[in-house]
mmCIF file of C-alpha atoms in Angstrom:
data_model
loop_
_atom_site.group_PDB
_atom_site.id
_atom_site.type_symbol
_atom_site.label_atom_id
_atom_site.label_comp_id
_atom_site.label_asym_id
_atom_site.label_seq_id
_atom_site.Cartn_x
_atom_site.Cartn_y
_atom_site.Cartn_z
ATOM 1 C CA ASP A 1 85.269 157.366 169.181
ATOM 2 C CA ALA A 2 86.309 158.017 165.615
ATOM 3 C CA GLY A 3 84.092 160.051 163.349
ATOM 4 C CA ILE A 4 82.356 163.385 163.386
ATOM 5 C CA THR A 5 80.362 164.562 166.364
ATOM 6 C CA GLN A 6 78.178 167.559 167.084
ATOM 7 C CA SER A 7 77.086 169.100 170.346
ATOM 8 C CA PRO A 8 74.631 169.816 171.664
ATOM 9 C CA ARG A 9 72.172 167.578 169.782
ATOM 10 C CA TYR A 10 69.254 169.764 170.841
ATOM 11 C CA LYS A 11 69.203 173.410 171.891
ATOM 12 C CA ILE A 12 66.442 175.825 172.752
ATOM 13 C CA THR A 13 67.339 179.482 173.081
ATOM 14 C CA GLU A 14 65.726 182.889 172.987
ATOM 15 C CA THR A 15 65.878 185.621 170.393
ATOM 16 C CA GLY A 16 68.953 187.797 170.799
ATOM 17 C CA ARG A 17 71.074 185.262 172.670
ATOM 18 C CA GLN A 18 74.431 184.039 171.463
ATOM 19 C CA VAL A 19 74.631 180.330 170.700
ATOM 20 C CA THR A 20 77.610 178.201 169.720
ATOM 21 C CA LEU A 21 77.283 174.834 168.033
ATOM 22 C CA MET A 22 80.278 172.544 168.233
ATOM 23 C CA CYS A 23 81.679 170.163 165.639
ATOM 24 C CA HIS A 24 84.580 167.769 166.127
ATOM 25 C CA GLN A 25 86.115 165.257 163.698
ATOM 26 C CA THR A 26 88.791 162.664 164.339
ATOM 27 C CA TRP A 27 89.877 161.941 160.749
ATOM 28 C CA SER A 28 92.133 165.008 160.378
ATOM 29 C CA HIS A 29 90.142 165.976 157.306
ATOM 30 C CA SER A 30 91.215 169.281 155.809
ATOM 31 C CA TYR A 31 87.754 170.500 154.874
ATOM 32 C CA MET A 32 84.870 171.147 157.230
ATOM 33 C CA PHE A 33 81.418 172.509 156.440
ATOM 34 C CA TRP A 34 78.328 173.847 158.173
ATOM 35 C CA TYR A 35 74.888 173.355 156.611
ATOM 36 C CA ARG A 36 71.381 174.125 157.682
ATOM 37 C CA GLN A 37 68.408 171.988 156.699
ATOM 38 C CA ASP A 38 64.901 173.392 156.605
ATOM 39 C CA LEU A 39 61.614 172.000 155.313
ATOM 40 C CA GLY A 40 61.153 172.943 151.702
ATOM 41 C CA HIS A 41 64.834 173.545 151.166
ATOM 42 C CA GLY A 42 67.755 171.333 150.397
ATOM 43 C CA LEU A 43 70.831 171.475 152.594
ATOM 44 C CA ARG A 44 72.280 174.972 152.359
ATOM 45 C CA LEU A 45 75.914 175.794 152.982
ATOM 46 C CA ILE A 46 76.570 178.388 155.671
ATOM 47 C CA TYR A 47 80.365 178.407 155.923
ATOM 48 C CA TYR A 48 83.216 176.124 155.089
ATOM 49 C CA SER A 49 86.875 175.814 155.950
ATOM 50 C CA ALA A 50 89.695 174.445 153.826
ATOM 51 C CA ALA A 51 92.167 174.228 156.711
ATOM 52 C CA ALA A 52 92.873 175.682 160.130
ATOM 53 C CA ASP A 53 92.546 179.467 160.058
ATOM 54 C CA ILE A 54 91.007 179.427 156.547
ATOM 55 C CA THR A 55 87.257 179.947 156.307
ATOM 56 C CA ASP A 56 84.913 181.157 153.609
ATOM 57 C CA LYS A 57 81.265 182.055 153.204
ATOM 58 C CA GLY A 58 78.730 179.735 151.715
ATOM 59 C CA GLU A 59 75.254 180.374 150.405
ATOM 60 C CA VAL A 60 73.608 181.687 153.615
ATOM 61 C CA PRO A 61 76.299 183.160 155.943
ATOM 62 C CA ASP A 62 74.434 186.165 157.379
ATOM 63 C CA GLY A 63 74.053 186.044 161.162
ATOM 64 C CA TYR A 64 76.683 183.341 161.627
ATOM 65 C CA VAL A 65 80.341 183.382 162.604
ATOM 66 C CA VAL A 66 82.860 180.542 162.388
ATOM 67 C CA SER A 67 86.414 179.943 163.470
ATOM 68 C CA ARG A 68 88.880 177.112 163.046
ATOM 69 C CA SER A 69 91.906 177.313 165.264
ATOM 70 C CA LYS A 70 92.426 173.531 165.215
ATOM 71 C CA THR A 71 91.974 171.124 162.324
ATOM 72 C CA GLU A 72 89.560 168.919 164.256
ATOM 73 C CA ASN A 73 87.154 171.603 165.498
ATOM 74 C CA PHE A 74 84.830 173.925 163.623
ATOM 75 C CA PRO A 75 82.411 175.811 165.896
ATOM 76 C CA LEU A 76 79.485 177.790 164.515
ATOM 77 C CA THR A 77 78.262 180.824 166.462
ATOM 78 C CA LEU A 78 74.968 182.618 166.122
ATOM 79 C CA GLU A 79 75.869 186.018 167.501
ATOM 80 C CA SER A 80 72.287 187.167 168.127
ATOM 81 C CA ALA A 81 69.860 184.366 167.410
ATOM 82 C CA THR A 82 66.683 185.068 165.441
ATOM 83 C CA ARG A 83 63.591 182.910 164.924
ATOM 84 C CA SER A 84 64.530 182.441 161.270
ATOM 85 C CA GLN A 85 67.623 180.570 162.456
ATOM 86 C CA THR A 86 65.479 177.792 163.902
ATOM 87 C CA SER A 87 66.721 174.823 161.910
ATOM 88 C CA VAL A 88 68.667 171.593 161.963
ATOM 89 C CA TYR A 89 72.382 172.231 161.586
ATOM 90 C CA PHE A 90 74.760 169.684 160.104
ATOM 91 C CA CYS A 91 78.500 169.707 160.213
ATOM 92 C CA ALA A 92 80.438 167.747 157.585
ATOM 93 C CA SER A 93 84.054 167.032 156.754
ATOM 94 C CA SER A 94 86.002 165.771 153.759
ATOM 95 C CA GLU A 95 89.608 164.914 153.056
ATOM 96 C CA GLY A 96 89.547 167.148 150.015
ATOM 97 C CA PHE A 97 86.940 169.109 148.144
ATOM 98 C CA ALA A 98 88.412 170.296 144.863
ATOM 99 C CA GLY A 99 90.078 166.958 144.327
ATOM 100 C CA PRO A 100 88.801 163.795 142.663
ATOM 101 C CA PHE A 101 86.627 161.083 144.220
ATOM 102 C CA PRO A 102 86.902 159.594 146.786
ATOM 103 C CA TYR A 103 88.697 162.439 148.468
ATOM 104 C CA ASN A 104 85.788 164.788 148.055
ATOM 105 C CA GLU A 105 83.188 162.634 149.812
ATOM 106 C CA GLN A 106 81.600 164.542 152.678
ATOM 107 C CA PHE A 107 80.872 162.800 155.952
ATOM 108 C CA PHE A 108 78.081 164.319 157.982
ATOM 109 C CA GLY A 109 77.588 164.587 161.709
ATOM 110 C CA PRO A 110 74.305 163.665 163.418
ATOM 111 C CA GLY A 111 72.985 167.232 163.452
ATOM 112 C CA THR A 112 71.935 169.804 166.051
ATOM 113 C CA ARG A 113 68.285 170.763 166.250
ATOM 114 C CA LEU A 114 68.132 174.437 167.246
ATOM 115 C CA THR A 115 64.943 176.205 168.267
ATOM 116 C CA VAL A 116 64.927 179.964 168.724
ATOM 117 C CA LEU A 117 61.911 181.231 170.680
ATOM 118 C CA LYS B 1 70.789 178.983 137.675
ATOM 119 C CA ASN B 2 72.246 175.716 138.921
ATOM 120 C CA GLN B 3 69.388 173.619 140.235
ATOM 121 C CA VAL B 4 68.628 170.065 141.275
ATOM 122 C CA GLU B 5 65.020 168.883 141.186
ATOM 123 C CA GLN B 6 63.915 165.609 142.749
ATOM 124 C CA SER B 7 60.705 163.718 142.243
ATOM 125 C CA PRO B 8 58.481 162.594 143.722
ATOM 126 C CA GLN B 9 58.592 164.664 146.913
ATOM 127 C CA SER B 10 57.328 161.672 148.851
ATOM 128 C CA LEU B 11 56.529 158.064 148.126
ATOM 129 C CA ILE B 12 54.860 155.264 150.059
ATOM 130 C CA ILE B 13 55.410 151.640 149.025
ATOM 131 C CA LEU B 14 54.879 148.201 150.506
ATOM 132 C CA GLU B 15 57.764 146.143 151.790
ATOM 133 C CA GLY B 16 59.258 143.989 149.064
ATOM 134 C CA LYS B 17 58.263 146.294 146.219
ATOM 135 C CA ASN B 18 60.656 148.173 143.955
ATOM 136 C CA CYS B 19 60.736 151.925 143.436
ATOM 137 C CA THR B 20 62.591 154.540 141.424
ATOM 138 C CA LEU B 21 63.490 158.049 142.517
ATOM 139 C CA GLN B 22 64.319 160.771 140.012
ATOM 140 C CA CYS B 23 66.825 163.602 139.966
ATOM 141 C CA ASN B 24 67.013 166.214 137.211
ATOM 142 C CA TYR B 25 69.660 168.897 137.220
ATOM 143 C CA THR B 26 70.623 172.005 135.297
ATOM 144 C CA VAL B 27 74.062 172.225 136.908
ATOM 145 C CA SER B 28 76.959 172.926 134.568
ATOM 146 C CA PRO B 29 79.774 172.125 134.101
ATOM 147 C CA PHE B 30 79.045 168.799 135.721
ATOM 148 C CA SER B 31 81.630 167.077 137.896
ATOM 149 C CA ASN B 32 79.799 164.267 139.667
ATOM 150 C CA LEU B 33 76.457 163.299 141.186
ATOM 151 C CA ARG B 34 75.995 161.631 144.526
ATOM 152 C CA TRP B 35 72.986 160.021 146.162
ATOM 153 C CA TYR B 36 72.684 160.255 149.933
ATOM 154 C CA LYS B 37 70.380 158.420 152.311
ATOM 155 C CA GLN B 38 69.239 160.353 155.380
ATOM 156 C CA ASP B 39 67.506 158.452 158.141
ATOM 157 C CA THR B 40 65.205 160.433 160.419
ATOM 158 C CA GLY B 41 67.220 162.341 163.005
ATOM 159 C CA ARG B 42 70.582 161.538 161.457
ATOM 160 C CA GLY B 43 73.024 163.042 158.979
ATOM 161 C CA PRO B 44 73.118 162.035 155.296
ATOM 162 C CA VAL B 45 75.211 159.025 154.317
ATOM 163 C CA SER B 46 76.559 158.536 150.809
ATOM 164 C CA LEU B 47 75.076 155.646 148.826
ATOM 165 C CA THR B 48 76.814 156.051 145.513
ATOM 166 C CA ILE B 49 78.641 158.517 143.304
ATOM 167 C CA MET B 50 78.299 158.869 139.547
ATOM 168 C CA THR B 51 80.900 160.506 137.348
ATOM 169 C CA PHE B 52 80.413 161.752 133.800
ATOM 170 C CA SER B 53 81.505 158.509 132.164
ATOM 171 C CA GLU B 54 79.371 156.196 134.314
ATOM 172 C CA ASN B 55 75.871 155.115 133.292
ATOM 173 C CA THR B 56 75.013 152.650 136.031
ATOM 174 C CA LYS B 57 76.370 151.811 139.440
ATOM 175 C CA SER B 58 75.038 149.429 142.055
ATOM 176 C CA ASN B 59 75.397 149.288 145.821
ATOM 177 C CA GLY B 60 73.550 146.234 147.062
ATOM 178 C CA ARG B 61 69.843 146.754 146.415
ATOM 179 C CA TYR B 62 70.461 150.336 145.271
ATOM 180 C CA THR B 63 71.176 151.034 141.597
ATOM 181 C CA ALA B 64 71.893 154.535 140.345
ATOM 182 C CA THR B 65 71.813 155.569 136.708
ATOM 183 C CA LEU B 66 73.075 158.711 135.033
ATOM 184 C CA ASP B 67 72.269 160.201 131.641
ATOM 185 C CA ALA B 68 74.638 163.149 131.321
ATOM 186 C CA ASP B 69 73.122 164.160 127.996
ATOM 187 C CA THR B 70 69.651 164.706 129.414
ATOM 188 C CA LYS B 71 70.993 165.633 132.864
ATOM 189 C CA GLN B 72 68.940 163.018 134.628
ATOM 190 C CA SER B 73 69.735 160.474 137.301
ATOM 191 C CA SER B 74 67.638 157.847 138.993
ATOM 192 C CA LEU B 75 67.977 155.712 142.085
ATOM 193 C CA HIS B 76 66.271 152.334 141.898
ATOM 194 C CA ILE B 77 65.621 150.384 145.079
ATOM 195 C CA THR B 78 64.958 146.687 144.676
ATOM 196 C CA ALA B 79 62.991 144.517 147.096
ATOM 197 C CA SER B 80 62.461 147.341 149.562
ATOM 198 C CA GLN B 81 62.862 146.815 153.290
ATOM 199 C CA LEU B 82 61.466 148.740 156.231
ATOM 200 C CA SER B 83 64.956 150.119 156.851
ATOM 201 C CA ASP B 84 64.845 151.833 153.456
ATOM 202 C CA SER B 85 62.411 154.350 154.924
ATOM 203 C CA ALA B 86 64.390 157.587 154.741
ATOM 204 C CA SER B 87 64.936 160.736 152.745
ATOM 205 C CA TYR B 88 67.055 160.320 149.615
ATOM 206 C CA ILE B 89 69.019 163.345 148.532
ATOM 207 C CA CYS B 90 70.611 163.982 145.149
ATOM 208 C CA VAL B 91 73.706 166.204 145.188
ATOM 209 C CA VAL B 92 75.459 167.503 142.096
ATOM 210 C CA ARG B 93 79.011 168.829 142.136
ATOM 211 C CA PHE B 94 80.025 171.367 139.532
ATOM 212 C CA ASN B 95 83.008 173.476 138.647
ATOM 213 C CA SER B 96 82.389 177.096 139.644
ATOM 214 C CA GLY B 97 85.546 178.397 137.990
ATOM 215 C CA GLY B 98 89.213 177.392 137.931
ATOM 216 C CA SER B 99 89.860 174.830 140.669
ATOM 217 C CA ASN B 100 86.752 175.806 142.611
ATOM 218 C CA TYR B 101 83.847 173.420 143.046
ATOM 219 C CA LYS B 102 80.398 173.768 144.570
ATOM 220 C CA LEU B 103 77.619 171.411 145.518
ATOM 221 C CA THR B 104 73.925 171.828 144.770
ATOM 222 C CA PHE B 105 71.563 169.773 146.913
ATOM 223 C CA GLY B 106 68.128 168.556 145.923
ATOM 224 C CA LYS B 107 65.301 168.824 148.457
ATOM 225 C CA GLY B 108 65.076 165.069 148.733
ATOM 226 C CA THR B 109 62.458 162.367 148.277
ATOM 227 C CA LEU B 110 60.895 161.011 151.455
ATOM 228 C CA LEU B 111 60.390 157.268 151.090
ATOM 229 C CA THR B 112 58.166 155.348 153.466
ATOM 230 C CA VAL B 113 58.156 151.562 153.315
ATOM 231 C CA ASN B 114 55.153 149.987 155.014
ATOM 232 C CA PRO B 115 54.851 146.360 156.138
#
């Protein structure tokens, strides 16, 4: 199916474990983003990628690692999960980002709810 | 500091009534402002985008306004329906230097429409 998908949709893990959240888009968008959403905060950018093999830090990158070997995939890894990383994680993609509308519209996935015990 | 403040935090209205959500920002230099609707358990979906030169834009029963001078935007929902129950998020895009842009997200307004 076309669009942007995330897996798993729900994940429970323990402190110290490594967790990888997957994101896949079928539009061949250049830009992909990872956000976390917590009560009392707006969406906060973790990492983003302008193209395959190009990634950059966002607002809250500590404790996370990303890679982008293929345009359509953008996995997010928590190397050693902590309780403070309990959150809902959203992946998004856009055709452009620095460019004019409509190319900079972001399309969001359905989210992954992660609980770290 | 670049900030986006939304009000109210939450709002409960009866089906069929109108409501207005507010978004104030201190972001500069301004590029555009977008309103998203986020249903429970789903990702945000764009409703409308406002650029510097636009004052009003409609999308069905949703009407967004922008006053770039006072740095305020509003989202007006007409004849609300139960399906309008969601969180509405204001997002402002600004130039962070050269060809670089960033987004600042508001915390959202949670709207509940009751029958």
